[in-house]
Amino acid sequence: MRLLPRISVLFETAVRMALHDRMKLAGALLGVVFATFLGGQQLGIFLGLVQKNTLLADGVKADIWIAPKNTRQAEASTTLPERSVFLARTTPGVAWADPLLFQTGTLVTDNGTAEPVRILGFDASTGRGGPWNVTAGDPALLRNPGTLFLDTIDRKRHGGTNLGSVREVMGHQMQVVGFTSGLQPFGPTFAFTDFDEALRLFSRTDRNPHFVLVGVEPGADTAAVVAALQAALPDSDVMTGAEYHDRIVNYLLTETQIGVSFGTSTVFGLIVGFVIVGLTMFSGVVDNLREFGMLKAIGATTFDLALVLMLQAAGYAIAGSGIGLLLVGGLAAGIRSPALVVILPPWLIFGAPVLMLTVCISASFLALLRIRGLEPAMVFR
Amino acid sequence: MNAIVARNLTKRYGEGENAFLALRGVDLTVPTGEVLFVTGPSGSGKTTLLSILGCVLSPTDGTAQVLGLDVAGLREGRLAPFRRASIGFIFQGHNLIASQDAIGNVRLPLMLNGVGSAEATRRAVAELEAVGLGDKTMRLPRDLSGGQRQRVAIARATVGRPPLILADEPTASLDAKSGREVMELLTRLARERGTTVLVVTHDNRIFPYADRVVAIEDGQLVQEAA
């Protein structure tokens, strides 16, 4: 119980000292706010980009994906042989296997403007790999020839499309029978049509899909099915949906400049925050050296004074990251559009204060070293 | 019963050719309840003596018994709680915490010693009333005069009822009237409570408040007068 008043008075001292020098308080907070804001918005935009790139892998409900060898992005660079579908269907543990065509095509608006669309050709008879986030129309209508689903994001760009609108896609007249919402990967929006229709649109003479979607039988071991499929299709990549997602993220992080660019900005923000907070706290200790010396002289220990610094650092971290996150949230809401989504997941919101706490406490070590070497006798000089 | 017994107290700063002897074998005994002034010119060693007896500096040689505890050679981990519980400090420049009001400054040593906030506040207010600042308890140091600040410093030093108070030039930054008031207050509180007080000063105007004055020169006690 004797410890409580001691901690209480050290807490009060820490708060009052921090609030007393408004300029230093503003400086320290600015450092944390800057680090949180820069890091938060960079991570948020990066996560938005990741979400766009993994839209297909996350949206299509399949236990297992079969893709051409070395597929690392959302879009496959080549196609699989048609027999992949049949081989998959005959593999033990497989409940179903359907082809998926994924290719960029063009849609011509009423005024003749050509707009790119990402055409997803799926087996409309089963509906697997078909549209999600449906806002209008019935995906079953895609069993009819010459039909497609577009996304509401590009309604204006596609010339003000409505249900029943007819647009020329890859030289073929296609009727819009439904809409999805928000299905815009990194690039043009998705357009769903039947697999056979997609083959027709691209004038394909083969029936080779870009992917084969696989469902696992209830109770079957997914890993064992993946292994069996990989053995049956050695020239393909077989992976679970989560593995496909991770493969795309890994590609973005390691083989494009995106990861380096966003990572550098985030680390830069943290370094700047660290330096500003560190220097501000050190300067605060130097300015209040006699006060700290007096505290030592009247019996406060180095641990007590370290606690004062830690409490101040924690205060800067919590208040600064709170303000920083509010700003990032405001920015995310302000710039949110189908083309640019800033994602702030709970781990980022709760992780930012923890990270800032680590940064601020680390930054206070310089000040702590100064206090540790402080002789209480200095107050008599 | 003696509050302070120092024998052959020596303090050397630096090494080799740069060595400087601040204290040269000082012997000093201060009976409990005595108000002792240590005087001497600047650089004579009086602040070093005060620092050693205040347990914030270790002697190079000799022994120092403060309130029965042999403090020479004790580690900071042992000395800090001893200072907290047993010694009140009054500094030349008050050394109040600028961001804390008078109550906050006065209750600081109490709470560091484990006294609860409400009790510490009650005692701090009572002590501030005792030093004549009952109407200025919520003032920050910057809103107080030099004399008032030193009264707050006295209240901070005395609020825990420590058996020993050490004061370093407590009147140095005060005018004559304020200096007298501060010393009257300090010595009155000390005598009422039987507190031993050791004051380092070169302000001979306040000598009448001492029970005894000792002079120090070149690190040695050279004169002692009742």
Coordinates of C-alpha atoms in Angstrom, one line a residue:
Chain A
M1 CA 0.0 0.0 0.0
R2 CA 3.0 2.3 0.6
L3 CA 3.8 1.9 -3.1
L4 CA 0.5 3.3 -4.3
P5 CA 1.0 6.9 -3.1
R6 CA 4.5 6.9 -4.4
I7 CA 3.4 5.8 -7.9
S8 CA 0.6 8.3 -7.7
V9 CA 2.8 11.2 -6.9
L10 CA 5.3 10.2 -9.6
F11 CA 2.4 9.9 -12.1
E12 CA 1.2 13.4 -11.1
T13 CA 4.8 14.8 -11.4
A14 CA 5.1 13.2 -14.8
V15 CA 1.9 14.6 -16.1
R16 CA 2.4 18.1 -14.6
M17 CA 6.0 18.3 -15.9
A18 CA 4.8 17.2 -19.4
L19 CA 1.9 19.7 -19.5
H20 CA 4.0 22.5 -18.0
D21 CA 6.2 23.0 -21.1
R22 CA 3.6 23.3 -23.8
M23 CA 6.2 23.7 -26.6
K24 CA 7.9 20.4 -25.7
L25 CA 4.6 18.7 -25.3
A26 CA 3.5 19.9 -28.7
G27 CA 6.9 18.8 -30.2
A28 CA 6.7 15.3 -28.7
L29 CA 3.1 14.8 -29.7
L30 CA 3.8 16.1 -33.2
G31 CA 6.5 13.4 -33.5
V32 CA 4.2 10.6 -32.5
V33 CA 1.3 12.0 -34.5
F34 CA 3.5 12.3 -37.6
A35 CA 4.9 8.7 -37.1
T36 CA 1.4 7.3 -36.6
F37 CA -0.2 9.2 -39.4
L38 CA 2.6 8.4 -42.0
G39 CA 2.9 4.8 -40.9
G40 CA -0.9 4.3 -40.6
Q41 CA -1.8 5.8 -43.9
Q42 CA 1.0 4.0 -45.7
L43 CA 0.0 0.7 -44.2
G44 CA -3.7 1.5 -44.8
I45 CA -3.1 2.2 -48.5
F46 CA -0.8 -0.8 -48.8
L47 CA -3.5 -3.1 -47.3
G48 CA -6.0 -1.5 -49.6
L49 CA -3.8 -2.4 -52.6
V50 CA -3.3 -5.9 -51.2
Q51 CA -7.0 -6.3 -50.9
K52 CA -7.5 -5.2 -54.5
N53 CA -4.9 -7.6 -55.7
T54 CA -6.3 -10.5 -53.8
L55 CA -9.9 -9.7 -54.6
L56 CA -10.3 -12.8 -56.8
A57 CA -8.5 -15.2 -54.5
D58 CA -10.6 -13.9 -51.5
G59 CA -13.9 -13.5 -53.3
V60 CA -14.2 -16.7 -55.2
K61 CA -15.3 -19.5 -52.9
A62 CA -13.0 -22.4 -53.6
D63 CA -11.2 -24.7 -51.2
I64 CA -8.4 -25.3 -53.7
W65 CA -7.0 -23.4 -56.7
I66 CA -5.3 -25.0 -59.6
A67 CA -3.2 -22.5 -61.6
P68 CA -0.6 -22.5 -64.3
K69 CA 2.9 -23.2 -63.0
N70 CA 4.5 -20.3 -61.2
T71 CA 1.4 -18.2 -61.0
R72 CA 2.2 -15.4 -58.5
Q73 CA -0.3 -12.8 -59.3
A74 CA -4.0 -12.6 -59.5
E75 CA -3.9 -13.0 -63.2
A76 CA -2.5 -16.1 -64.7
S77 CA -0.1 -15.6 -67.5
T78 CA -1.1 -18.7 -69.4
T79 CA -3.9 -21.3 -69.4
L80 CA -4.2 -24.8 -68.1
P81 CA -5.0 -27.7 -70.3
E82 CA -8.7 -28.6 -70.4
R83 CA -8.0 -32.0 -69.1
S84 CA -7.0 -30.4 -65.8
V85 CA -10.7 -30.0 -65.0
F86 CA -11.4 -33.7 -65.6
L87 CA -8.3 -34.9 -63.8
A88 CA -9.2 -32.8 -60.8
R89 CA -12.8 -34.2 -60.8
T90 CA -11.4 -37.7 -60.7
T91 CA -9.0 -37.1 -57.8
P92 CA -10.0 -38.7 -54.5
G93 CA -11.4 -36.2 -52.0
V94 CA -12.6 -33.7 -54.7
A95 CA -16.3 -32.9 -54.5
W96 CA -16.3 -30.7 -57.5
A97 CA -14.0 -28.9 -60.0
D98 CA -15.0 -26.1 -62.3
P99 CA -13.1 -24.0 -64.8
L100 CA -12.5 -20.3 -64.5
L101 CA -11.4 -18.0 -67.3
F102 CA -10.0 -14.7 -66.2
Q103 CA -8.9 -12.3 -68.9
T104 CA -9.0 -8.6 -69.7
G105 CA -11.3 -7.6 -72.5
T106 CA -12.9 -4.4 -73.8
L107 CA -16.4 -3.0 -73.5
V108 CA -17.5 -0.4 -76.0
T109 CA -19.9 2.2 -74.7
D110 CA -22.8 3.8 -76.7
N111 CA -20.6 6.6 -77.8
G112 CA -17.9 4.3 -79.0
T113 CA -15.4 4.6 -76.2
A114 CA -13.6 1.3 -75.4
E115 CA -13.2 0.6 -71.7
P116 CA -11.3 -2.3 -70.2
V117 CA -13.1 -5.0 -68.1
R118 CA -11.8 -8.0 -66.3
I119 CA -13.9 -10.8 -67.7
L120 CA -14.5 -13.8 -65.4
G121 CA -15.9 -16.8 -67.2
F122 CA -17.4 -19.3 -64.8
D123 CA -19.6 -22.3 -65.0
A124 CA -23.0 -20.6 -64.8
S125 CA -24.7 -24.0 -64.5
T126 CA -23.1 -24.5 -61.1
G127 CA -22.6 -20.9 -60.1
R128 CA -19.2 -21.6 -58.7
G129 CA -16.8 -18.8 -59.3
G130 CA -19.7 -16.5 -60.1
P131 CA -20.5 -13.0 -58.9
W132 CA -20.6 -12.0 -55.3
N133 CA -21.6 -8.7 -53.7
V134 CA -24.6 -8.8 -56.1
T135 CA -26.8 -5.7 -55.9
A136 CA -29.1 -6.3 -58.8
G137 CA -30.1 -9.3 -60.9
D138 CA -29.9 -13.0 -60.5
P139 CA -26.6 -14.8 -61.3
A140 CA -28.7 -17.7 -62.7
L141 CA -29.7 -15.5 -65.6
L142 CA -26.1 -15.8 -66.8
R143 CA -26.9 -19.3 -68.0
N144 CA -28.6 -17.5 -70.9
P145 CA -26.3 -16.8 -73.8
G146 CA -25.1 -13.2 -74.4
T147 CA -25.5 -12.0 -70.9
L148 CA -23.1 -10.6 -68.3
F149 CA -22.9 -8.9 -64.9
L150 CA -21.1 -5.6 -64.6
D151 CA -20.1 -3.6 -61.5
T152 CA -21.9 -0.5 -60.4
I153 CA -18.6 1.3 -59.9
D154 CA -18.2 1.6 -63.6
R155 CA -21.8 2.3 -64.6
K156 CA -21.0 5.8 -65.7
R157 CA -17.8 4.8 -67.4
H158 CA -19.7 2.0 -69.3
G159 CA -22.2 4.6 -70.6
G160 CA -24.8 4.6 -67.9
T161 CA -25.6 0.9 -67.9
N162 CA -28.9 -0.4 -66.4
L163 CA -30.4 -3.8 -66.2
G164 CA -31.2 -4.7 -69.8
S165 CA -28.6 -2.4 -71.3
V166 CA -26.7 -3.9 -74.2
R167 CA -23.0 -3.3 -74.7
E168 CA -20.5 -4.5 -77.2
V169 CA -17.9 -6.7 -75.4
M170 CA -15.0 -8.0 -77.5
G171 CA -17.1 -7.4 -80.6
H172 CA -20.1 -9.2 -79.3
Q173 CA -23.5 -7.8 -78.1
M174 CA -24.0 -8.6 -74.5
Q175 CA -27.0 -7.8 -72.3
V176 CA -26.4 -6.6 -68.7
V177 CA -28.6 -8.8 -66.5
G178 CA -27.1 -7.9 -63.1
F179 CA -24.7 -5.8 -61.1
T180 CA -22.1 -6.4 -58.4
S181 CA -20.8 -3.7 -56.1
G182 CA -17.2 -2.8 -55.3
L183 CA -15.5 -5.6 -57.3
Q184 CA -12.7 -3.5 -58.6
P185 CA -9.3 -5.2 -58.4
F186 CA -6.1 -3.2 -59.1
G187 CA -7.4 -2.2 -62.5
P188 CA -10.7 -2.5 -64.4
T189 CA -13.8 -3.9 -62.7
F190 CA -14.9 -7.5 -63.0
A191 CA -17.5 -8.5 -65.6
F192 CA -19.0 -12.0 -65.0
T193 CA -20.3 -14.2 -67.7
D194 CA -20.6 -17.9 -68.4
F195 CA -17.4 -19.9 -69.2
D196 CA -18.6 -20.8 -72.7
E197 CA -19.6 -17.2 -73.3
A198 CA -16.2 -16.0 -72.2
L199 CA -14.6 -18.5 -74.6
R200 CA -16.8 -17.1 -77.4
L201 CA -16.0 -13.5 -76.5
F202 CA -12.2 -14.2 -76.8
S203 CA -12.8 -16.3 -79.9
R204 CA -11.1 -19.2 -78.3
T205 CA -11.1 -22.5 -80.1
D206 CA -9.9 -24.4 -77.0
R207 CA -11.6 -24.8 -73.7
N208 CA -8.5 -24.2 -71.6
P209 CA -9.2 -22.3 -68.3
H210 CA -6.9 -20.0 -66.5
F211 CA -7.8 -21.6 -63.2
V212 CA -9.6 -24.7 -61.9
L213 CA -11.6 -24.2 -58.8
V214 CA -11.9 -27.2 -56.6
G215 CA -14.2 -28.0 -53.7
V216 CA -13.1 -30.6 -51.2
E217 CA -15.5 -33.4 -50.0
P218 CA -16.9 -32.9 -46.5
G219 CA -14.5 -34.6 -44.0
A220 CA -11.6 -34.9 -46.6
D221 CA -8.2 -33.6 -45.6
T222 CA -7.6 -30.5 -47.7
A223 CA -3.8 -30.9 -47.5
A224 CA -4.0 -34.5 -48.7
V225 CA -6.3 -33.4 -51.6
V226 CA -3.8 -30.7 -52.5
A227 CA -1.0 -33.2 -52.5
A228 CA -3.0 -35.6 -54.6
L229 CA -3.9 -32.9 -57.1
Q230 CA -0.3 -31.7 -57.3
A231 CA 0.8 -35.3 -58.1
A232 CA -1.9 -35.6 -60.7
L233 CA -1.1 -32.2 -62.3
P234 CA 2.7 -31.8 -61.9
D235 CA 2.8 -29.0 -64.5
S236 CA 0.4 -26.9 -62.5
D237 CA 0.4 -25.1 -59.1
V238 CA -2.1 -26.5 -56.6
M239 CA -2.8 -24.4 -53.5
T240 CA -5.5 -23.6 -51.0
G241 CA -7.3 -20.2 -51.3
A242 CA -5.3 -18.9 -48.4
E243 CA -2.0 -20.0 -50.0
Y244 CA -3.0 -18.3 -53.2
H245 CA -3.8 -15.1 -51.2
D246 CA -0.4 -15.3 -49.5
R247 CA 1.4 -16.0 -52.8
I248 CA 0.0 -12.8 -54.3
V249 CA 0.9 -10.8 -51.1
N250 CA 4.4 -12.3 -51.1
Y251 CA 4.8 -11.3 -54.8
L252 CA 3.7 -7.7 -54.0
L253 CA 6.1 -7.5 -51.1
T254 CA 9.1 -9.1 -52.6
E255 CA 9.0 -8.8 -56.3
T256 CA 7.5 -5.3 -56.8
Q257 CA 8.5 -1.9 -55.6
I258 CA 5.3 -1.6 -53.7
G259 CA 6.5 -3.3 -50.5
V260 CA 9.8 -1.4 -50.5
S261 CA 8.1 1.9 -51.1
F262 CA 5.4 1.6 -48.5
G263 CA 7.8 -0.1 -46.0
T264 CA 10.4 2.6 -46.4
S265 CA 7.8 5.3 -45.8
T266 CA 6.5 3.5 -42.7
V267 CA 10.0 3.0 -41.3
F268 CA 10.9 6.6 -42.1
G269 CA 7.9 7.8 -40.1
L270 CA 8.8 5.6 -37.2
I271 CA 12.4 6.9 -37.2
V272 CA 11.4 10.5 -37.4
G273 CA 8.9 9.9 -34.5
F274 CA 11.7 8.2 -32.5
V275 CA 14.1 11.0 -33.1
I276 CA 11.7 13.8 -32.3
V277 CA 10.4 12.1 -29.1
G278 CA 13.9 11.1 -28.0
L279 CA 15.3 14.6 -28.5
T280 CA 12.3 16.3 -26.9
M281 CA 12.4 14.0 -23.8
F282 CA 16.2 14.5 -23.5
S283 CA 15.8 18.2 -23.8
G284 CA 13.0 18.1 -21.2
V285 CA 15.3 16.3 -18.8
V286 CA 18.2 18.7 -19.4
D287 CA 15.8 21.6 -18.8
N288 CA 14.5 20.1 -15.6
L289 CA 17.8 18.7 -14.4
R290 CA 17.7 20.5 -11.1
E291 CA 14.1 19.3 -10.4
F292 CA 15.2 15.7 -11.1
G293 CA 18.3 16.3 -9.0
M294 CA 16.1 17.6 -6.2
L295 CA 13.8 14.6 -6.4
K296 CA 16.9 12.3 -6.1
A297 CA 18.2 14.3 -3.2
I298 CA 14.9 14.0 -1.2
G299 CA 14.9 10.3 -1.7
A300 CA 13.5 9.4 -5.1
T301 CA 15.4 6.5 -6.7
T302 CA 16.6 6.3 -10.3
F303 CA 13.8 3.8 -10.8
D304 CA 11.3 6.4 -9.6
L305 CA 12.6 9.0 -12.1
A306 CA 12.7 6.4 -14.8
L307 CA 9.1 5.8 -14.0
V308 CA 8.4 9.5 -14.5
L309 CA 10.0 9.3 -17.9
M310 CA 8.2 6.1 -18.9
L311 CA 4.9 7.6 -17.9
Q312 CA 5.6 10.7 -19.9
A313 CA 6.6 8.5 -22.9
A314 CA 3.5 6.4 -22.5
G315 CA 1.4 9.6 -22.4
Y316 CA 3.0 10.9 -25.6
A317 CA 2.5 7.5 -27.2
I318 CA -1.2 7.1 -26.3
A319 CA -2.2 10.7 -27.0
G320 CA -0.1 11.0 -30.1
S321 CA -1.1 7.7 -31.7
G322 CA -4.8 8.5 -30.8
I323 CA -4.6 11.8 -32.7
G324 CA -2.6 10.2 -35.5
L325 CA -5.2 7.4 -35.9
L326 CA -8.0 10.0 -35.9
L327 CA -6.2 11.8 -38.7
V328 CA -5.6 8.6 -40.6
G329 CA -9.3 7.6 -40.1
G330 CA -10.4 11.0 -41.4
L331 CA -8.0 10.7 -44.4
A332 CA -9.3 7.2 -45.1
A333 CA -12.9 8.4 -45.0
G334 CA -12.1 11.4 -47.1
I335 CA -10.3 9.6 -49.9
R336 CA -12.2 6.4 -49.9
S337 CA -13.3 5.5 -53.4
P338 CA -13.7 2.3 -55.3
A339 CA -10.3 3.0 -56.9
L340 CA -8.5 3.7 -53.6
V341 CA -9.4 2.0 -50.4
V342 CA -7.5 2.7 -47.2
I343 CA -7.9 -0.3 -44.9
L344 CA -7.5 0.2 -41.1
P345 CA -7.9 -3.2 -39.6
P346 CA -8.3 -3.7 -35.8
W347 CA -4.8 -4.9 -35.5
L348 CA -3.5 -1.7 -37.0
I349 CA -5.7 0.5 -34.7
F350 CA -4.7 -1.4 -31.6
G351 CA -1.2 -2.1 -32.7
A352 CA -0.3 1.5 -33.5
P353 CA -0.4 2.7 -29.8
V354 CA 1.5 -0.4 -28.8
L355 CA 4.2 0.3 -31.4
M356 CA 4.3 4.0 -30.5
L357 CA 4.6 3.0 -26.9
T358 CA 7.6 0.9 -27.8
V359 CA 9.1 3.8 -29.9
C360 CA 8.5 6.4 -27.2
I361 CA 9.9 4.3 -24.4
S362 CA 12.9 3.4 -26.5
A363 CA 13.3 7.1 -27.4
S364 CA 13.3 7.9 -23.7
F365 CA 16.4 5.8 -23.0
L366 CA 18.7 8.7 -23.9
A367 CA 17.0 10.8 -21.3
L368 CA 17.1 7.9 -18.9
L369 CA 20.8 7.6 -19.3
R370 CA 21.1 11.3 -18.4
I371 CA 19.0 10.8 -15.3
R372 CA 20.9 7.6 -14.3
G373 CA 24.1 9.5 -14.2
L374 CA 22.6 12.4 -12.3
E375 CA 24.2 12.9 -8.8
P376 CA 21.8 14.1 -6.2
A377 CA 24.6 16.3 -4.8
M378 CA 24.3 18.5 -7.9
V379 CA 21.5 20.4 -6.2
F380 CA 23.9 21.8 -3.7
R381 CA 26.2 23.2 -6.4
Chain B
M1 CA 22.4 11.9 22.1
N2 CA 24.1 13.2 19.0
A3 CA 22.4 13.6 15.6
I4 CA 25.7 13.8 13.7
V5 CA 29.1 12.5 14.5
A6 CA 31.8 12.9 11.8
R7 CA 35.3 11.8 12.3
N8 CA 38.3 12.6 10.1
L9 CA 35.9 13.3 7.2
T10 CA 37.9 13.7 4.0
K11 CA 36.8 14.3 0.5
R12 CA 39.1 14.3 -2.5
Y13 CA 37.9 15.2 -6.0
G14 CA 40.0 14.1 -9.0
E15 CA 43.1 12.0 -9.2
G16 CA 46.8 12.4 -9.3
E17 CA 48.0 15.9 -10.1
N18 CA 44.5 17.2 -10.5
A19 CA 43.4 15.9 -7.1
F20 CA 41.7 18.5 -4.9
L21 CA 41.0 18.0 -1.2
A22 CA 37.7 19.6 -0.4
L23 CA 37.6 18.3 3.1
R24 CA 40.7 17.5 5.2
G25 CA 39.9 15.4 8.2
V26 CA 36.9 17.2 9.6
D27 CA 35.6 16.2 13.0
L28 CA 32.2 17.4 13.9
T29 CA 29.5 16.5 16.5
V30 CA 26.0 17.9 16.4
P31 CA 23.8 17.1 19.4
T32 CA 20.2 16.3 18.7
G33 CA 18.0 19.4 18.6
E34 CA 20.9 21.8 18.0
V35 CA 20.7 24.5 15.3
L36 CA 24.2 24.6 13.9
F37 CA 25.5 27.0 11.3
V38 CA 28.5 26.2 9.2
T39 CA 30.1 29.3 7.6
G40 CA 33.1 29.9 5.5
P41 CA 34.2 31.5 2.2
S42 CA 33.2 30.1 -1.2
G43 CA 35.1 26.9 -2.0
S44 CA 36.0 26.2 1.7
G45 CA 34.2 22.9 1.7
K46 CA 31.0 23.7 3.5
T47 CA 28.7 22.5 0.7
T48 CA 30.8 19.3 0.4
L49 CA 30.4 18.8 4.2
L50 CA 26.6 19.3 3.8
S51 CA 26.4 16.9 0.9
I52 CA 28.2 14.1 2.8
L53 CA 26.1 14.7 5.9
G54 CA 23.0 14.8 3.7
C55 CA 24.0 11.4 2.3
V56 CA 24.1 12.6 -1.3
L57 CA 27.9 12.3 -1.5
S58 CA 30.3 9.7 -0.2
P59 CA 33.4 10.7 1.7
T60 CA 36.8 9.5 0.5
D61 CA 37.9 8.8 4.0
G62 CA 36.6 9.0 7.5
T63 CA 33.3 8.1 9.1
A64 CA 30.0 9.9 9.3
Q65 CA 27.2 8.8 11.6
V66 CA 23.9 10.5 10.8
L67 CA 21.0 9.8 13.1
G68 CA 22.9 6.7 14.3
L69 CA 23.5 5.3 10.8
D70 CA 27.1 5.1 9.5
V71 CA 26.5 6.5 6.1
A72 CA 30.0 6.4 4.7
G73 CA 30.3 3.8 2.0
L74 CA 26.6 2.9 2.0
R75 CA 25.1 2.4 -1.5
E76 CA 22.5 4.7 -3.0
G77 CA 19.9 2.0 -2.7
R78 CA 20.2 2.2 1.1
L79 CA 20.8 5.9 1.3
A80 CA 17.7 7.0 -0.8
P81 CA 15.1 5.6 1.6
F82 CA 17.1 6.9 4.6
R83 CA 17.1 10.5 3.1
R84 CA 13.4 10.1 2.3
A85 CA 12.5 9.2 5.8
S86 CA 14.9 11.1 7.9
I87 CA 16.3 14.3 6.3
G88 CA 14.6 17.5 5.1
F89 CA 16.5 19.5 2.6
I90 CA 16.3 23.2 1.9
F91 CA 18.3 24.4 -1.1
Q92 CA 19.8 27.7 -2.1
G93 CA 17.6 28.1 -5.1
H94 CA 14.5 26.5 -3.5
N95 CA 14.4 23.8 -6.2
L96 CA 10.7 23.7 -6.2
I97 CA 9.0 21.8 -9.0
A98 CA 7.8 24.6 -11.3
S99 CA 4.8 22.7 -12.6
Q100 CA 3.5 21.8 -9.2
D101 CA 1.6 24.2 -7.0
A102 CA 2.6 24.8 -3.3
I103 CA 0.6 21.8 -2.0
G104 CA 2.0 19.6 -4.7
N105 CA 5.5 20.5 -3.8
V106 CA 5.0 20.1 -0.1
R107 CA 3.2 16.8 -0.2
L108 CA 5.8 15.3 -2.6
P109 CA 8.2 13.9 0.1
L110 CA 5.2 12.5 2.1
M111 CA 3.8 10.6 -0.9
L112 CA 7.3 9.4 -1.9
N113 CA 7.4 8.0 1.7
G114 CA 4.1 6.2 1.2
V115 CA 1.6 8.6 2.8
G116 CA -1.7 8.5 1.0
S117 CA -2.8 11.4 -1.1
A118 CA -5.6 12.7 1.1
E119 CA -3.5 12.5 4.3
A120 CA -0.5 14.0 2.5
T121 CA -2.7 16.9 1.2
R122 CA -4.1 17.5 4.7
R123 CA -0.6 17.6 6.2
A124 CA 0.7 19.8 3.4
V125 CA -2.0 22.4 3.9
A126 CA -1.4 22.4 7.6
E127 CA 2.4 22.9 7.0
L128 CA 1.8 25.7 4.5
E129 CA -0.4 27.3 7.1
A130 CA 2.3 26.9 9.7
V131 CA 4.7 28.8 7.4
G132 CA 2.2 31.5 6.7
L133 CA 1.1 30.5 3.3
G134 CA -2.3 29.1 4.1
D135 CA -3.9 31.4 1.5
K136 CA -1.4 30.5 -1.3
T137 CA -1.6 26.7 -1.3
M138 CA -2.7 26.5 -5.0
R139 CA -0.1 28.9 -6.3
L140 CA 2.6 27.8 -8.7
P141 CA 6.2 28.8 -7.7
R142 CA 6.3 31.4 -10.4
D143 CA 3.4 33.2 -8.8
L144 CA 5.2 33.4 -5.4
S145 CA 7.8 35.8 -4.2
G146 CA 11.3 34.6 -3.4
G147 CA 10.6 34.6 0.3
Q148 CA 7.3 32.7 -0.2
R149 CA 9.1 30.1 -2.4
Q150 CA 11.6 29.6 0.4
R151 CA 8.8 29.2 2.9
V152 CA 7.3 26.5 0.6
A153 CA 10.7 24.9 0.5
I154 CA 10.8 25.0 4.3
A155 CA 7.4 23.4 4.5
R156 CA 8.5 20.7 2.1
A157 CA 11.5 20.0 4.3
T158 CA 9.6 20.0 7.6
V159 CA 6.3 18.4 6.6
G160 CA 7.5 14.8 7.2
R161 CA 8.8 15.8 10.6
P162 CA 12.3 14.6 9.8
P163 CA 14.7 14.5 12.8
L164 CA 17.3 16.3 10.7
I165 CA 17.1 19.4 8.4
L166 CA 20.0 20.5 6.2
A167 CA 19.8 23.9 4.6
D168 CA 22.2 25.2 2.0
E169 CA 22.4 29.1 1.9
P170 CA 18.6 29.4 2.6
T171 CA 18.8 33.2 2.7
A172 CA 21.2 33.7 -0.2
S173 CA 18.5 34.8 -2.7
L174 CA 16.4 36.8 -0.2
D175 CA 16.4 40.3 1.0
A176 CA 17.3 41.0 4.6
K177 CA 13.7 41.1 5.9
S178 CA 12.7 37.9 4.0
G179 CA 15.9 36.2 5.2
R180 CA 15.1 37.0 8.8
E181 CA 11.6 35.8 8.4
V182 CA 12.7 32.6 6.8
M183 CA 15.2 31.9 9.5
E184 CA 12.8 32.8 12.3
L185 CA 10.3 30.3 10.8
L186 CA 12.9 27.6 10.3
T187 CA 14.4 27.8 13.8
R188 CA 11.0 28.2 15.5
L189 CA 9.6 25.0 13.8
A190 CA 12.9 23.2 14.5
R191 CA 12.8 24.1 18.2
E192 CA 9.1 23.3 18.6
R193 CA 9.7 19.8 17.2
G194 CA 13.2 19.1 18.5
T195 CA 14.7 18.9 15.1
T196 CA 18.4 19.1 14.5
V197 CA 19.2 21.8 11.9
L198 CA 22.5 22.3 10.0
V199 CA 22.7 25.4 8.0
V200 CA 25.5 26.2 5.6
T201 CA 25.7 30.0 5.1
H202 CA 28.0 32.9 4.7
D203 CA 25.2 35.4 5.7
N204 CA 26.4 36.6 9.1
R205 CA 23.1 38.5 9.5
I206 CA 21.4 35.3 10.4
F207 CA 24.0 34.0 12.9
P208 CA 21.8 35.1 15.9
Y209 CA 19.4 32.3 15.0
A210 CA 22.1 29.6 15.5
D211 CA 22.9 27.7 18.8
R212 CA 26.4 27.4 17.5
V213 CA 28.4 28.5 14.5
V214 CA 31.4 26.7 13.1
A215 CA 33.7 28.1 10.5
I216 CA 35.4 26.1 7.8
E217 CA 38.3 27.1 5.6
D218 CA 40.3 25.1 3.1
G219 CA 38.4 22.0 4.1
Q220 CA 39.1 22.2 7.8
L221 CA 37.1 23.4 10.7
V222 CA 39.0 26.4 12.0
Q223 CA 36.8 28.1 14.5
E224 CA 33.9 27.1 16.7
A225 CA 31.9 29.6 18.7
A226 CA 28.9 29.3 20.9

